[in-house]
Amino acid sequence: MAAHLRIVHCFRSPVGGIFRHVRDLTEAQVAAGHSVGIVCDSTSGGDYEERLFKAMEESLALGIHRTPMQRHIGPGDMTAAWRTYRIIKELRPDVLHGHGAKGGAYARLFGSLLRVSRYRVARLYSPHGGSLHYDETTATGKLFFALERFMARFTDCLLFVSDYERRTYRRKVGEPPVPNTLVYNGLRAAEFEPVGTAADAADLLYIGMMRDLKGPDIFIDALTQAGSEIGRPLSAVMVGDGDDLPRYHAQVERLGLKSHVRFLPPMPAREAFALAGLIVVPSRAEAMPYIVLEALAAGRPMIATAVGGIPEIFGEGSPALIRPDADQLAERLGTALNDPDAYRKLMPQGGELRARFGADVMAAEIEKAYFAALRG
């Protein structure tokens, strides 16, 4: 039987795909007998995330520790970093697993500081897109990629959630000088149960963070165009929260769509799936989005942009894939809504998805990486 580890997950914002990934991982790790804790930002997330933390807290032997963390590097960073380091030091982890750019920086720096105190800790980093989204030709991009190159020497293992993410790292940062492995995000068995459509369902669903990177503006523009082409106004539900939300309310109003678009706060994905017949993921950039996996596992038809690891889920050349472009989305909406049954048959099938994207597969691969890092 494998040794039981003290595992601490460090990340900034407890929202979206990173938080989902950490929740799934901690659940599997607790079930495997490990002691697990979380360290993350206290200023982001809302009521929905609070409820998720509440549901987790009893199972996490090392607890949930929330402290202010800035998104960008700035003067307040030193204080935030010192507070975070003291929390982590108290938890005495065997494994420090950082997620996203800020979590990755903290995990590797603090893990290295603990090592200076002759304390053995494995330092792992999952980018989840993070700073890899930056353009390598800009000053900001150059700075972040130089930092990533520097941080690599303090890393025991890099964990990529898609082959796209690994290729992007190689192109923008360089060949990883440390062990690295591809581990796809995984879903629980219950998530492969089909979700039906509510009687009063809208035509379309957007679910995700309300920020331009995720493309809600593309979704809203396409609604108008597709409605004109189909010959009737399309109804839509938009679920999520984020800094850019007021702009999307204004865009809907400006385009005269107010009576056709309903905005709802964050909710469990499977609840949201029942609210519309077709799901749209119009992101400009992604790593390996859970929402695509969850929707397909639930048997829901969808249109998604061919960015990040999304084509690895659908298969290259799938008719469900588009560019992050309102014109192309409007055209594909016409195809999907004109013959929903034919469109549904184009989606990847459950059995094939389960074999590649099961949570048990993900947790086992990551545990293997932990033990290899500790041995190394």
CSV table of C-alpha atoms in Angstrom, one decimal:
chain,number,residue,atom,x,y,z
A,1,MET,CA,0.0,0.0,0.0
A,2,ALA,CA,1.3,3.5,-1.0
A,3,ALA,CA,2.4,5.9,1.8
A,4,HIS,CA,-0.1,8.5,2.9
A,5,LEU,CA,0.9,12.0,1.9
A,6,ARG,CA,0.3,15.5,3.3
A,7,ILE,CA,-0.9,17.3,0.1
A,8,VAL,CA,-1.5,21.1,-0.1
A,9,HIS,CA,-3.1,22.7,-3.2
A,10,CYS,CA,-2.3,26.3,-3.7
A,11,PHE,CA,-4.1,28.6,-6.2
A,12,ARG,CA,-5.4,32.1,-6.4
A,13,SER,CA,-9.0,32.4,-7.4
A,14,PRO,CA,-11.5,29.7,-6.2
A,15,VAL,CA,-13.7,29.9,-9.4
A,16,GLY,CA,-14.0,28.2,-12.7
A,17,GLY,CA,-12.0,25.3,-14.0
A,18,ILE,CA,-9.1,25.5,-11.6
A,19,PHE,CA,-11.4,25.2,-8.6
A,20,ARG,CA,-13.3,22.4,-10.2
A,21,HIS,CA,-10.0,20.5,-10.9
A,22,VAL,CA,-8.8,21.0,-7.3
A,23,ARG,CA,-12.2,19.8,-5.8
A,24,ASP,CA,-12.1,16.6,-7.9
A,25,LEU,CA,-8.5,16.0,-7.0
A,26,THR,CA,-8.9,16.5,-3.3
A,27,GLU,CA,-12.0,14.2,-3.3
A,28,ALA,CA,-10.0,11.4,-4.9
A,29,GLN,CA,-6.9,12.0,-2.7
A,30,VAL,CA,-9.0,12.0,0.5
A,31,ALA,CA,-10.6,8.7,-0.7
A,32,ALA,CA,-7.1,7.3,-1.2
A,33,GLY,CA,-6.2,8.1,2.4
A,34,HIS,CA,-4.1,11.2,2.0
A,35,SER,CA,-4.3,14.3,4.2
A,36,VAL,CA,-5.3,17.2,2.0
A,37,GLY,CA,-5.5,21.0,2.4
A,38,ILE,CA,-6.2,24.1,0.3
A,39,VAL,CA,-4.6,27.6,0.4
A,40,CYS,CA,-6.3,30.2,-1.9
A,41,ASP,CA,-7.5,33.8,-2.2
A,42,SER,CA,-10.1,35.2,0.2
A,43,THR,CA,-11.2,38.1,-2.0
A,44,SER,CA,-12.6,36.2,-5.0
A,45,GLY,CA,-15.5,33.8,-5.4
A,46,GLY,CA,-19.1,34.4,-4.2
A,47,ASP,CA,-22.0,32.6,-2.4
A,48,TYR,CA,-21.8,29.6,-4.8
A,49,GLU,CA,-18.1,29.0,-4.0
A,50,GLU,CA,-18.8,29.5,-0.3
A,51,ARG,CA,-21.3,26.6,-0.4
A,52,LEU,CA,-18.7,24.4,-2.3
A,53,PHE,CA,-16.1,25.2,0.4
A,54,LYS,CA,-18.6,24.4,3.1
A,55,ALA,CA,-19.3,21.0,1.5
A,56,MET,CA,-15.6,20.2,1.4
A,57,GLU,CA,-14.3,21.4,4.8
A,58,GLU,CA,-15.0,18.3,6.9
A,59,SER,CA,-13.1,16.0,4.6
A,60,LEU,CA,-9.9,18.1,4.4
A,61,ALA,CA,-7.6,17.1,7.3
A,62,LEU,CA,-5.3,20.0,6.6
A,63,GLY,CA,-8.2,22.5,6.2
A,64,ILE,CA,-9.1,25.3,3.9
A,65,HIS,CA,-7.0,28.5,4.4
A,66,ARG,CA,-8.1,31.7,2.6
A,67,THR,CA,-5.9,34.8,2.6
A,68,PRO,CA,-5.9,37.8,0.2
A,69,MET,CA,-3.8,37.2,-3.0
A,70,GLN,CA,-3.4,39.8,-5.7
A,71,ARG,CA,-4.0,38.7,-9.3
A,72,HIS,CA,-1.1,40.7,-10.6
A,73,ILE,CA,2.4,41.3,-9.3
A,74,GLY,CA,2.4,44.5,-7.2
A,75,PRO,CA,3.5,46.2,-3.9
A,76,GLY,CA,0.9,44.3,-1.9
A,77,ASP,CA,2.4,41.0,-3.1
A,78,MET,CA,5.2,40.8,-0.5
A,79,THR,CA,2.7,40.9,2.4
A,80,ALA,CA,0.3,38.4,0.8
A,81,ALA,CA,3.2,36.1,-0.1
A,82,TRP,CA,4.6,36.2,3.5
A,83,ARG,CA,1.1,35.4,5.0
A,84,THR,CA,0.7,32.5,2.5
A,85,TYR,CA,4.2,31.1,3.2
A,86,ARG,CA,3.5,31.1,7.0
A,87,ILE,CA,0.2,29.2,6.4
A,88,ILE,CA,2.0,26.6,4.2
A,89,LYS,CA,4.9,26.2,6.6
A,90,GLU,CA,2.4,25.4,9.4
A,91,LEU,CA,0.8,22.6,7.3
A,92,ARG,CA,4.1,20.8,6.7
A,93,PRO,CA,3.2,19.3,3.3
A,94,ASP,CA,5.0,16.4,1.6
A,95,VAL,CA,3.5,17.7,-1.7
A,96,LEU,CA,2.9,21.3,-2.6
A,97,HIS,CA,0.8,21.5,-5.8
A,98,GLY,CA,0.4,24.9,-7.4
A,99,HIS,CA,-2.4,25.7,-9.9
A,100,GLY,CA,-2.4,28.7,-12.3
A,101,ALA,CA,0.3,31.3,-12.5
A,102,LYS,CA,0.1,32.7,-9.0
A,103,GLY,CA,-0.5,29.4,-7.3
A,104,GLY,CA,2.4,27.9,-9.3
A,105,ALA,CA,4.8,30.7,-8.3
A,106,TYR,CA,3.8,30.4,-4.6
A,107,ALA,CA,4.1,26.6,-4.5
A,108,ARG,CA,7.5,26.5,-6.1
A,109,LEU,CA,9.0,29.4,-4.2
A,110,PHE,CA,7.6,28.4,-0.8
A,111,GLY,CA,8.4,24.7,-1.5
A,112,SER,CA,12.0,25.8,-2.2
A,113,LEU,CA,12.2,27.9,1.0
A,114,LEU,CA,11.0,24.9,3.0
A,115,ARG,CA,13.8,22.8,1.4
A,116,VAL,CA,16.3,25.4,2.5
A,117,SER,CA,15.1,24.5,6.1
A,118,ARG,CA,16.0,20.9,5.2
A,119,TYR,CA,12.3,20.0,4.8
A,120,ARG,CA,11.6,17.5,2.0
A,121,VAL,CA,8.7,18.7,-0.2
A,122,ALA,CA,7.7,17.9,-3.8
A,123,ARG,CA,6.9,21.0,-5.9
A,124,LEU,CA,4.4,20.5,-8.7
A,125,TYR,CA,2.9,23.0,-11.1
A,126,SER,CA,-0.2,22.8,-13.3
A,127,PRO,CA,-0.4,25.9,-15.5
A,128,HIS,CA,-4.1,25.5,-16.5
A,129,GLY,CA,-3.5,28.1,-19.2
A,130,GLY,CA,-2.6,30.8,-16.8
A,131,SER,CA,0.2,33.0,-18.0
A,132,LEU,CA,0.5,30.8,-21.2
A,133,HIS,CA,-2.4,32.8,-22.6
A,134,TYR,CA,-0.1,35.9,-23.0
A,135,ASP,CA,1.2,36.9,-26.4
A,136,GLU,CA,5.0,36.1,-26.4
A,137,THR,CA,5.7,39.2,-28.6
A,138,THR,CA,4.4,41.7,-26.0
A,139,ALA,CA,6.4,43.1,-23.1
A,140,THR,CA,4.1,41.5,-20.5
A,141,GLY,CA,4.4,38.1,-22.3
A,142,LYS,CA,8.1,38.3,-22.4
A,143,LEU,CA,8.3,39.1,-18.7
A,144,PHE,CA,5.9,36.2,-17.7
A,145,PHE,CA,7.8,33.7,-19.9
A,146,ALA,CA,11.1,34.8,-18.6
A,147,LEU,CA,9.7,34.3,-15.1
A,148,GLU,CA,8.4,30.8,-16.1
A,149,ARG,CA,11.9,29.9,-17.4
A,150,PHE,CA,13.4,31.0,-14.1
A,151,MET,CA,10.8,29.2,-12.0
A,152,ALA,CA,11.4,25.9,-13.8
A,153,ARG,CA,14.5,25.3,-11.8
A,154,PHE,CA,12.4,25.3,-8.6
A,155,THR,CA,9.9,22.7,-10.1
A,156,ASP,CA,10.0,18.9,-9.6
A,157,CYS,CA,7.3,18.2,-12.1
A,158,LEU,CA,5.0,20.1,-14.6
A,159,LEU,CA,1.5,18.7,-15.1
A,160,PHE,CA,-0.2,19.7,-18.3
A,161,VAL,CA,-4.0,19.3,-18.7
A,162,SER,CA,-3.8,19.2,-22.5
A,163,ASP,CA,-1.3,18.5,-25.3
A,164,TYR,CA,-2.1,22.0,-26.5
A,165,GLU,CA,-0.9,23.4,-23.2
A,166,ARG,CA,2.3,21.4,-23.3
A,167,ARG,CA,3.0,22.5,-26.9
A,168,THR,CA,2.3,26.2,-25.9
A,169,TYR,CA,4.7,25.9,-23.0
A,170,ARG,CA,7.4,24.5,-25.3
A,171,ARG,CA,6.8,27.3,-27.9
A,172,LYS,CA,6.6,30.3,-25.5
A,173,VAL,CA,8.7,29.2,-22.5
A,174,GLY,CA,11.0,26.5,-23.9
A,175,GLU,CA,11.5,22.7,-23.5
A,176,PRO,CA,10.8,21.9,-19.9
A,177,PRO,CA,14.1,21.1,-18.1
A,178,VAL,CA,12.2,19.0,-15.5
A,179,PRO,CA,9.9,15.9,-15.7
A,180,ASN,CA,6.5,16.8,-17.2
A,181,THR,CA,3.4,14.8,-18.0
A,182,LEU,CA,0.1,15.2,-19.7
A,183,VAL,CA,-2.9,14.3,-17.4
A,184,TYR,CA,-6.4,15.2,-18.8
A,185,ASN,CA,-9.0,16.7,-16.5
A,186,GLY,CA,-11.4,13.9,-15.3
A,187,LEU,CA,-15.1,13.6,-14.4
A,188,ARG,CA,-16.8,11.5,-11.7
A,189,ALA,CA,-18.9,8.5,-12.8
A,190,ALA,CA,-22.2,10.3,-11.9
A,191,GLU,CA,-21.4,13.0,-14.4
A,192,PHE,CA,-21.7,10.6,-17.3
A,193,GLU,CA,-25.5,10.3,-16.5
A,194,PRO,CA,-27.6,12.1,-19.2
A,195,VAL,CA,-29.3,15.4,-18.4
A,196,GLY,CA,-32.7,16.0,-19.9
A,197,THR,CA,-34.0,19.4,-21.2
A,198,ALA,CA,-36.5,21.4,-19.1
A,199,ALA,CA,-40.0,22.0,-20.7
A,200,ASP,CA,-39.5,25.8,-20.8
A,201,ALA,CA,-35.8,25.5,-22.0
A,202,ALA,CA,-34.2,28.4,-24.0
A,203,ASP,CA,-32.6,27.8,-27.4
A,204,LEU,CA,-29.0,28.4,-26.1
A,205,LEU,CA,-26.9,28.4,-23.0
A,206,TYR,CA,-23.7,30.2,-22.2
A,207,ILE,CA,-22.1,29.1,-18.8
A,208,GLY,CA,-18.8,30.3,-17.6
A,209,MET,CA,-16.9,33.3,-16.3
A,210,MET,CA,-18.1,36.6,-17.5
A,211,ARG,CA,-14.9,38.0,-19.1
A,212,ASP,CA,-13.9,38.7,-22.7
A,213,LEU,CA,-11.4,35.8,-22.7
A,214,LYS,CA,-14.4,33.4,-22.5
A,215,GLY,CA,-16.3,35.1,-25.4
A,216,PRO,CA,-19.7,36.1,-23.9
A,217,ASP,CA,-19.6,39.1,-26.3
A,218,ILE,CA,-19.2,36.8,-29.3
A,219,PHE,CA,-22.1,34.8,-28.0
A,220,ILE,CA,-24.4,37.8,-27.8
A,221,ASP,CA,-23.4,39.2,-31.2
A,222,ALA,CA,-24.1,35.8,-32.8
A,223,LEU,CA,-27.5,35.7,-31.2
A,224,THR,CA,-28.7,38.7,-33.2
A,225,GLN,CA,-27.2,37.4,-36.5
A,226,ALA,CA,-28.5,33.8,-36.2
A,227,GLY,CA,-31.9,35.1,-35.2
A,228,SER,CA,-32.1,37.2,-38.4
A,229,GLU,CA,-31.0,34.2,-40.5
A,230,ILE,CA,-33.3,31.7,-38.9
A,231,GLY,CA,-36.2,34.2,-39.0
A,232,ARG,CA,-37.1,34.3,-35.3
A,233,PRO,CA,-35.4,35.8,-32.2
A,234,LEU,CA,-33.3,33.2,-30.3
A,235,SER,CA,-33.7,32.8,-26.6
A,236,ALA,CA,-30.7,32.4,-24.4
A,237,VAL,CA,-29.6,31.9,-20.8
A,238,MET,CA,-26.2,33.2,-19.6
A,239,VAL,CA,-25.0,31.7,-16.3
A,240,GLY,CA,-22.0,33.1,-14.5
A,241,ASP,CA,-20.3,36.0,-12.9
A,242,GLY,CA,-17.2,38.2,-13.5
A,243,ASP,CA,-15.8,41.7,-13.9
A,244,ASP,CA,-17.1,42.2,-17.4
A,245,LEU,CA,-20.8,41.2,-16.6
A,246,PRO,CA,-22.1,44.9,-16.7
A,247,ARG,CA,-20.8,45.2,-20.2
A,248,TYR,CA,-22.7,42.2,-21.4
A,249,HIS,CA,-25.9,43.5,-19.8
A,250,ALA,CA,-25.3,46.7,-21.7
A,251,GLN,CA,-24.6,44.8,-25.0
A,252,VAL,CA,-27.8,42.8,-24.7
A,253,GLU,CA,-29.7,46.1,-24.1
A,254,ARG,CA,-28.1,47.9,-27.0
A,255,LEU,CA,-28.9,45.0,-29.4
A,256,GLY,CA,-32.6,44.9,-28.3
A,257,LEU,CA,-32.2,41.4,-26.8
A,258,LYS,CA,-33.3,42.1,-23.3
A,259,SER,CA,-36.6,40.1,-23.5
A,260,HIS,CA,-34.7,37.1,-25.0
A,261,VAL,CA,-31.6,36.8,-22.8
A,262,ARG,CA,-31.8,35.8,-19.1
A,263,PHE,CA,-28.7,36.3,-16.9
A,264,LEU,CA,-28.4,33.9,-13.9
A,265,PRO,CA,-25.7,33.7,-11.1
A,266,PRO,CA,-23.3,30.7,-11.0
A,267,MET,CA,-24.9,27.3,-10.4
A,268,PRO,CA,-24.0,23.7,-10.7
A,269,ALA,CA,-23.3,22.9,-14.4
A,270,ARG,CA,-25.7,20.0,-14.6
A,271,GLU,CA,-28.6,22.2,-13.3
A,272,ALA,CA,-27.7,24.8,-16.0
A,273,PHE,CA,-27.5,22.2,-18.8
A,274,ALA,CA,-31.3,21.5,-18.5
A,275,LEU,CA,-32.0,25.2,-19.2
A,276,ALA,CA,-31.4,25.2,-22.9
A,277,GLY,CA,-31.3,22.8,-25.9
A,278,LEU,CA,-27.8,23.7,-27.2
A,279,ILE,CA,-24.7,24.8,-25.2
A,280,VAL,CA,-22.2,27.2,-26.7
A,281,VAL,CA,-18.5,27.6,-25.5
A,282,PRO,CA,-17.3,30.7,-27.5
A,283,SER,CA,-13.9,31.1,-25.7
A,284,ARG,CA,-11.0,33.0,-27.2
A,285,ALA,CA,-8.5,30.9,-25.2
A,286,GLU,CA,-8.7,27.8,-23.0
A,287,ALA,CA,-6.5,25.0,-21.6
A,288,MET,CA,-8.8,22.0,-21.1
A,289,PRO,CA,-12.2,23.3,-20.1
A,290,TYR,CA,-14.3,21.2,-17.8
A,291,ILE,CA,-17.5,22.7,-19.1
A,292,VAL,CA,-17.0,21.0,-22.5
A,293,LEU,CA,-16.3,17.6,-20.9
A,294,GLU,CA,-19.3,18.0,-18.5
A,295,ALA,CA,-21.7,18.9,-21.2
A,296,LEU,CA,-20.7,16.1,-23.5
A,297,ALA,CA,-20.7,13.5,-20.7
A,298,ALA,CA,-24.2,14.7,-19.9
A,299,GLY,CA,-25.2,14.0,-23.5
A,300,ARG,CA,-25.8,17.6,-24.4
A,301,PRO,CA,-25.1,18.9,-27.9
A,302,MET,CA,-22.8,21.9,-28.2
A,303,ILE,CA,-20.8,24.2,-30.3
A,304,ALA,CA,-17.3,25.2,-29.1
A,305,THR,CA,-14.3,27.1,-30.4
A,306,ALA,CA,-11.3,25.2,-31.6
A,307,VAL,CA,-9.0,26.7,-29.0
A,308,GLY,CA,-6.6,25.2,-26.4
A,309,GLY,CA,-7.3,21.5,-25.7
A,310,ILE,CA,-10.9,21.6,-27.0
A,311,PRO,CA,-10.1,19.8,-30.3
A,312,GLU,CA,-8.5,17.0,-28.3
A,313,ILE,CA,-11.9,16.3,-26.8
A,314,PHE,CA,-14.0,16.5,-30.0
A,315,GLY,CA,-11.3,15.2,-32.4
A,316,GLU,CA,-9.7,17.5,-35.1
A,317,GLY,CA,-12.1,18.5,-37.9
A,318,SER,CA,-15.3,18.0,-35.8
A,319,PRO,CA,-18.3,20.0,-37.2
A,320,ALA,CA,-19.0,21.2,-33.7
A,321,LEU,CA,-15.8,23.3,-33.7
A,322,ILE,CA,-15.6,26.9,-34.9
A,323,ARG,CA,-13.2,29.9,-34.7
A,324,PRO,CA,-14.0,32.5,-31.9
A,325,ASP,CA,-15.9,34.6,-34.4
A,326,ALA,CA,-19.6,35.8,-34.2
A,327,ASP,CA,-20.2,35.3,-37.9
A,328,GLN,CA,-19.1,31.6,-37.9
A,329,LEU,CA,-21.0,31.0,-34.6
A,330,ALA,CA,-24.2,32.4,-36.1
A,331,GLU,CA,-23.8,30.2,-39.2
A,332,ARG,CA,-23.2,27.0,-37.0
A,333,LEU,CA,-26.2,27.9,-34.8
A,334,GLY,CA,-28.3,27.9,-37.9
A,335,THR,CA,-27.1,24.4,-38.8
A,336,ALA,CA,-27.5,23.0,-35.3
A,337,LEU,CA,-31.0,24.5,-34.7
A,338,ASN,CA,-32.4,23.6,-38.1
A,339,ASP,CA,-31.9,19.9,-37.5
A,340,PRO,CA,-31.2,19.2,-33.8
A,341,ASP,CA,-31.4,15.4,-34.1
A,342,ALA,CA,-28.8,15.2,-36.9
A,343,TYR,CA,-26.6,17.7,-35.0
A,344,ARG,CA,-26.7,15.7,-31.7
A,345,LYS,CA,-25.4,12.6,-33.5
A,346,LEU,CA,-22.1,14.5,-34.3
A,347,MET,CA,-21.1,14.6,-30.6
A,348,PRO,CA,-18.4,12.3,-29.1
A,349,GLN,CA,-20.0,9.3,-27.4
A,350,GLY,CA,-20.0,8.6,-23.6
A,351,GLY,CA,-18.0,5.3,-23.5
A,352,GLU,CA,-15.1,6.8,-25.4
A,353,LEU,CA,-15.2,10.0,-23.2
A,354,ARG,CA,-15.2,8.0,-20.0
A,355,ALA,CA,-12.1,6.0,-20.9
A,356,ARG,CA,-10.1,9.1,-21.5
A,357,PHE,CA,-11.6,11.6,-19.1
A,358,GLY,CA,-12.5,9.7,-15.9
A,359,ALA,CA,-11.6,11.3,-12.5
A,360,ASP,CA,-10.2,8.0,-11.3
A,361,VAL,CA,-7.7,8.0,-14.3
A,362,MET,CA,-6.7,11.6,-13.6
A,363,ALA,CA,-6.2,11.1,-9.8
A,364,ALA,CA,-4.1,7.9,-10.3
A,365,GLU,CA,-1.8,9.6,-12.9
A,366,ILE,CA,-1.3,12.7,-10.6
A,367,GLU,CA,-0.5,10.5,-7.6
A,368,LYS,CA,2.1,8.7,-9.7
A,369,ALA,CA,3.7,12.1,-10.5
A,370,TYR,CA,3.7,13.0,-6.7
A,371,PHE,CA,5.6,9.8,-5.7
A,372,ALA,CA,8.0,10.2,-8.6
A,373,ALA,CA,8.8,13.8,-7.6
A,374,LEU,CA,9.4,12.7,-4.0
A,375,ARG,CA,11.7,9.9,-5.1
A,376,GLY,CA,13.5,12.3,-7.5
